[in-house]
Short mmCIF file of C-alpha atoms in Angstrom, two decimals:
data_model
loop_
_atom_site.label_atom_id
_atom_site.label_comp_id
_atom_site.label_asym_id
_atom_site.label_seq_id
_atom_site.Cartn_x
_atom_site.Cartn_y
_atom_site.Cartn_z
CA MET A 6 19.20 -1.80 14.05
CA ALA A 7 22.54 -0.24 13.26
CA GLY A 8 23.17 1.89 10.23
CA ARG A 9 20.85 3.75 7.96
CA LEU A 10 17.55 2.26 6.92
CA LEU A 11 15.94 2.52 3.48
CA PHE A 12 12.17 2.83 3.15
CA VAL A 13 10.50 2.67 -0.25
CA VAL A 14 6.90 3.87 -0.11
CA THR A 15 4.56 3.79 -3.10
CA GLY A 16 1.39 5.87 -3.27
CA ALA A 17 3.34 8.20 -1.01
CA SER A 18 1.27 11.36 -1.34
CA GLY A 19 -2.11 9.70 -0.81
CA GLY A 20 -4.07 9.44 2.42
CA PHE A 21 -2.39 6.44 4.04
CA GLY A 22 0.85 6.85 2.08
CA SER A 23 1.45 10.31 3.52
CA ALA A 24 0.78 8.93 7.02
CA ILE A 25 3.42 6.26 6.43
CA LEU A 26 5.94 8.96 5.53
CA ARG A 27 5.16 11.01 8.62
CA GLN A 28 5.44 8.05 10.93
CA ILE A 29 8.72 6.82 9.41
CA ASN A 30 10.14 10.26 10.02
CA ALA A 31 8.78 10.35 13.58
CA LEU A 32 10.11 6.89 14.44
CA TYR A 33 13.48 6.91 12.71
CA GLY A 34 14.35 10.52 11.90
CA GLU A 35 17.86 10.97 10.48
CA GLN A 36 18.41 7.20 10.42
CA ALA A 37 15.86 6.89 7.60
CA VAL A 38 16.28 7.36 3.88
CA ILE A 39 12.87 7.43 2.19
CA ILE A 40 12.22 6.91 -1.51
CA ALA A 41 8.74 8.34 -1.99
CA CYS A 42 6.98 7.22 -5.17
CA SER A 43 4.38 9.82 -6.02
CA ARG A 44 3.09 11.52 -9.13
CA ASN A 45 2.21 14.65 -7.14
CA LYS A 46 5.55 16.29 -6.35
CA SER A 47 4.09 19.53 -4.97
CA LYS A 48 1.85 17.65 -2.51
CA LEU A 49 4.74 15.44 -1.48
CA ASP A 50 6.91 18.49 -0.83
CA GLU A 51 4.25 19.81 1.56
CA ILE A 52 4.09 16.49 3.40
CA VAL A 53 7.84 16.11 3.95
CA SER A 54 8.58 19.74 4.78
CA GLY A 55 10.56 19.78 8.01
CA PHE A 56 11.43 16.07 7.94
CA THR A 57 14.76 15.06 9.47
CA ALA A 58 14.71 11.88 7.37
CA GLN A 59 16.28 12.16 3.92
CA VAL A 60 13.58 12.00 1.25
CA LYS A 61 14.11 11.20 -2.40
CA HIS A 62 11.22 11.59 -4.84
CA ILE A 63 10.47 9.66 -7.99
CA SER A 64 7.37 9.68 -10.17
CA VAL A 65 6.44 6.19 -11.37
CA GLU A 66 3.58 5.28 -13.68
CA PHE A 67 2.65 1.84 -12.36
CA GLY A 68 -0.25 1.50 -14.80
CA ASP A 69 1.88 1.58 -17.97
CA ARG A 70 2.73 -1.91 -19.21
CA GLN A 71 5.70 -1.02 -21.37
CA GLY A 72 8.94 -0.78 -19.43
CA ILE A 73 7.45 -1.50 -15.99
CA LYS A 74 10.45 -3.55 -14.86
CA GLU A 75 12.85 -0.77 -15.85
CA ARG A 76 10.74 1.87 -14.11
CA CYS A 77 10.74 -0.21 -10.94
CA GLN A 78 14.50 -0.61 -11.12
CA ALA A 79 14.88 3.16 -11.48
CA ILE A 80 13.41 3.51 -8.00
CA PHE A 81 16.24 1.58 -6.41
CA ASP A 82 18.87 3.13 -8.64
CA LEU A 83 18.33 6.32 -6.61
CA CYS A 84 20.30 4.64 -3.82
CA ALA A 85 22.64 2.46 -5.88
CA GLY A 86 25.92 1.97 -4.06
CA ASP A 87 24.58 3.18 -0.72
CA SER A 88 24.88 1.03 2.40
CA PHE A 89 21.90 0.19 4.61
CA GLY A 90 21.27 -1.95 7.65
CA SER A 91 17.84 -3.04 6.37
CA VAL A 92 15.57 -2.16 3.45
CA TYR A 93 11.78 -1.88 3.58
CA LEU A 94 9.17 -1.86 0.84
CA TYR A 95 5.75 -0.44 1.71
CA ASN A 96 3.66 -1.47 -1.28
CA ASN A 97 0.78 1.00 -1.09
CA HIS A 98 -0.01 2.04 -4.67
CA GLY A 99 -3.26 1.16 -6.39
CA LEU A 100 -6.76 2.39 -7.15
CA GLY A 101 -10.24 1.45 -6.13
CA SER A 102 -12.43 -0.27 -8.70
CA ASP A 103 -15.55 1.02 -10.44
CA VAL A 104 -18.15 0.67 -7.68
CA SER A 105 -21.01 1.49 -10.04
CA LYS A 106 -20.70 -2.06 -11.42
CA LEU A 107 -21.46 -5.48 -10.03
CA ALA A 108 -19.28 -8.49 -10.89
CA GLU A 109 -21.65 -9.47 -13.70
CA ASP A 110 -21.16 -6.09 -15.37
CA PHE A 111 -17.40 -6.39 -16.01
CA ASP A 112 -17.37 -7.79 -19.55
CA GLU A 113 -14.69 -5.63 -21.20
CA SER A 114 -11.35 -7.37 -21.01
CA THR A 115 -9.34 -4.18 -21.46
CA GLU A 116 -10.91 -2.58 -18.40
CA ILE A 117 -10.20 -5.67 -16.31
CA GLU A 118 -6.65 -6.07 -17.59
CA ASP A 119 -5.82 -2.41 -16.99
CA TYR A 120 -7.14 -2.60 -13.46
CA PHE A 121 -5.17 -5.69 -12.53
CA PHE A 122 -1.99 -4.49 -14.18
CA LEU A 123 -1.93 -1.43 -11.96
CA ASN A 124 -3.16 -3.13 -8.80
CA LEU A 125 -1.54 -6.56 -9.09
CA THR A 126 1.01 -7.00 -11.87
CA SER A 127 3.03 -3.88 -11.09
CA PHE A 128 2.80 -4.79 -7.38
CA GLN A 129 4.44 -8.16 -8.11
CA VAL A 130 7.08 -6.75 -10.47
CA LEU A 131 8.06 -4.08 -7.94
CA THR A 132 8.41 -6.69 -5.19
CA ALA A 133 10.56 -8.97 -7.37
CA VAL A 134 12.84 -6.12 -8.44
CA PHE A 135 13.13 -4.92 -4.84
CA LEU A 136 14.32 -8.36 -3.70
CA LYS A 137 17.04 -8.40 -6.37
CA ASN A 138 18.52 -5.13 -5.07
CA PHE A 139 20.64 -4.60 -1.95
CA PRO A 140 21.84 -8.22 -1.57
CA GLY A 141 23.09 -9.52 1.74
CA ILE A 142 20.94 -7.36 4.03
CA PRO A 143 17.47 -7.91 5.52
CA HIS A 144 14.52 -7.20 3.22
CA ILE A 145 11.09 -6.48 4.67
CA CYS A 146 8.07 -6.39 2.35
CA VAL A 147 4.80 -4.87 3.55
CA ASN A 148 1.59 -5.14 1.55
CA ILE A 149 -1.02 -2.55 2.46
CA SER A 150 -3.92 -4.95 2.51
CA SER A 151 -7.58 -4.69 3.46
CA LEU A 152 -10.47 -6.52 5.01
CA CYS A 153 -11.56 -6.79 1.38
CA ALA A 154 -8.76 -9.33 0.87
CA VAL A 155 -10.61 -11.85 3.03
CA LYS A 156 -14.25 -10.72 2.93
CA GLU A 157 -16.54 -10.03 0.00
CA PHE A 158 -18.14 -6.61 -0.46
CA PRO A 159 -20.81 -6.31 -3.20
CA SER A 160 -20.01 -3.53 -5.71
CA MET A 161 -16.28 -3.96 -4.98
CA SER A 162 -15.57 -7.19 -6.86
CA LEU A 163 -12.42 -6.12 -8.71
CA TYR A 164 -11.04 -4.37 -5.63
CA CYS A 165 -11.65 -7.40 -3.41
CA THR A 166 -10.15 -9.74 -6.01
CA GLY A 167 -7.04 -7.61 -6.37
CA LYS A 168 -6.55 -7.38 -2.62
CA ALA A 169 -7.05 -11.13 -2.21
CA ALA A 170 -4.48 -11.83 -4.92
CA ARG A 171 -1.93 -9.48 -3.35
CA LEU A 172 -2.43 -11.18 -0.01
CA MET A 173 -1.84 -14.63 -1.46
CA LEU A 174 1.21 -13.46 -3.43
CA TYR A 175 2.84 -12.29 -0.23
CA LYS A 176 1.83 -15.44 1.63
CA CYS A 177 3.54 -17.47 -1.09
CA LEU A 178 6.60 -15.21 -0.95
CA ALA A 179 6.89 -15.83 2.78
CA ALA A 180 6.53 -19.60 2.31
CA GLU A 181 9.13 -19.63 -0.48
CA ASN A 182 11.78 -17.42 1.10
CA SER A 183 12.40 -17.51 4.83
CA GLU A 184 15.10 -14.85 4.48
CA VAL A 185 12.49 -12.22 3.61
CA LYS A 186 10.12 -10.85 6.23
CA VAL A 187 6.62 -10.35 4.83
CA LEU A 188 3.67 -8.57 6.40
CA ASN A 189 0.16 -8.04 5.07
CA TYR A 190 -1.25 -5.13 7.05
CA SER A 191 -4.90 -4.12 6.91
CA PRO A 192 -5.01 -0.52 8.17
CA GLY A 193 -8.71 -0.44 8.98
CA PRO A 194 -11.44 1.72 7.42
CA MET A 195 -10.00 5.17 6.76
CA LEU A 196 -11.49 8.29 5.25
CA THR A 197 -9.45 8.77 2.08
CA PRO A 198 -10.30 10.05 -1.41
CA MET A 199 -11.01 6.45 -2.42
CA THR A 200 -13.46 5.69 0.39
CA GLU A 201 -15.19 9.02 -0.23
CA GLU A 202 -16.52 7.42 -3.41
CA PHE A 203 -17.92 4.41 -1.58
CA HIS A 204 -20.87 6.16 0.02
CA THR A 205 -22.06 8.05 -3.04
CA GLU A 206 -25.06 7.23 -5.16
CA THR A 207 -22.79 5.73 -7.83
CA MET A 208 -22.22 2.56 -5.78
CA ALA A 209 -24.36 -0.19 -7.27
CA CYS A 210 -25.05 -2.13 -4.08
CA GLU A 211 -27.26 -0.19 -1.69
CA ALA A 212 -26.29 -2.30 1.35
CA THR A 213 -22.57 -1.65 0.85
CA ARG A 214 -23.22 2.03 0.17
CA GLU A 215 -25.21 2.34 3.39
CA LYS A 216 -22.45 0.64 5.38
CA PHE A 217 -19.92 3.25 4.26
CA ARG A 218 -22.43 6.04 4.74
CA GLU A 219 -23.01 4.87 8.32
CA PHE A 220 -19.26 4.91 8.91
CA ARG A 221 -19.18 8.50 7.78
CA GLU A 222 -22.17 9.64 9.83
CA LYS A 223 -20.86 7.97 13.01
CA ASN A 224 -17.28 9.02 12.27
CA CYS A 225 -16.01 5.47 12.70
CA TRP A 226 -12.96 6.00 10.53
CA VAL A 227 -9.53 4.93 11.74
CA ASP A 228 -7.02 7.78 11.94
CA THR A 229 -4.45 7.28 9.18
CA ASP A 230 -1.47 8.32 11.31
CA GLU A 231 -2.55 6.12 14.22
CA SER A 232 -2.81 3.14 11.90
CA ALA A 233 0.53 3.86 10.19
CA LYS A 234 2.25 4.21 13.58
CA LYS A 235 0.84 0.88 14.71
CA MET A 236 2.02 -0.81 11.49
CA LEU A 237 5.54 0.59 11.75
CA ASN A 238 5.84 -0.50 15.38
CA ILE A 239 4.69 -4.02 14.47
CA VAL A 240 7.43 -4.17 11.85
CA LYS A 241 10.10 -2.58 14.05
CA GLU A 242 9.42 -4.89 16.98
CA ASP A 243 9.09 -7.92 14.66
CA GLN A 244 5.70 -8.70 16.18
CA PHE A 245 4.38 -10.83 13.32
CA THR A 246 4.73 -14.18 11.61
CA SER A 247 6.04 -13.73 8.09
CA GLY A 248 3.22 -13.92 5.57
CA GLU A 249 0.32 -13.34 7.94
CA GLN A 250 -2.30 -10.63 7.68
CA ILE A 251 -2.70 -8.34 10.69
CA ASP A 252 -5.63 -5.98 10.94
CA PHE A 253 -5.54 -2.65 12.78
CA TYR A 254 -8.09 -4.05 15.23
CA ASP A 255 -6.05 -7.20 15.91
CA CYS A 256 -3.50 -5.42 18.09
#
């Protein structure tokens, strides 16, 4: 692909987000302009130290309802007027749900609404705003998905529901707009701050807790950089059907 490439990465200083940044830099170097959305500027600075790619930072509160559309637009305003060969959105932000509760325990609407605003509503708004920017050039949208989008895990009801909804949103986007390339990528089980919580005594379902504990004891975690590299190569080589979900273990 000729020309510079723009990569927008949310959740950029987290476990998998930081791996995405490193692998973009390794694969594209000076050809890449990265907008890294992260609330932890000092951690981000450590991650991108020595990068040849140009990195622009912005702190975005995706969980705040008021002004979410304007905050999303501010991300792309960082490169307003710039010319790119293609633009990529790696939609990685979000939080795990309260694993101390089963589905029957979520009876406070505010808790549920707050969770889905951060993990679903802001995800959709960001995607829609992204597609309205940089007209006339290829747009590639990547949802960082999960096995939880297609398989139930007791104690993770809100998380599974949010991931399933994100998956279907991007499947619909692909069906509605053939000009946009859409990938749902499940990076495999990784040891991140979120999954650290899954094998603690706070998880309500013992069977799910033991599954994650076994992963930890046997060190079955997927390396974050290996998974990010595989994802970026899938996108670069256009090795996917728009809208499909690809798991780390599928290729």
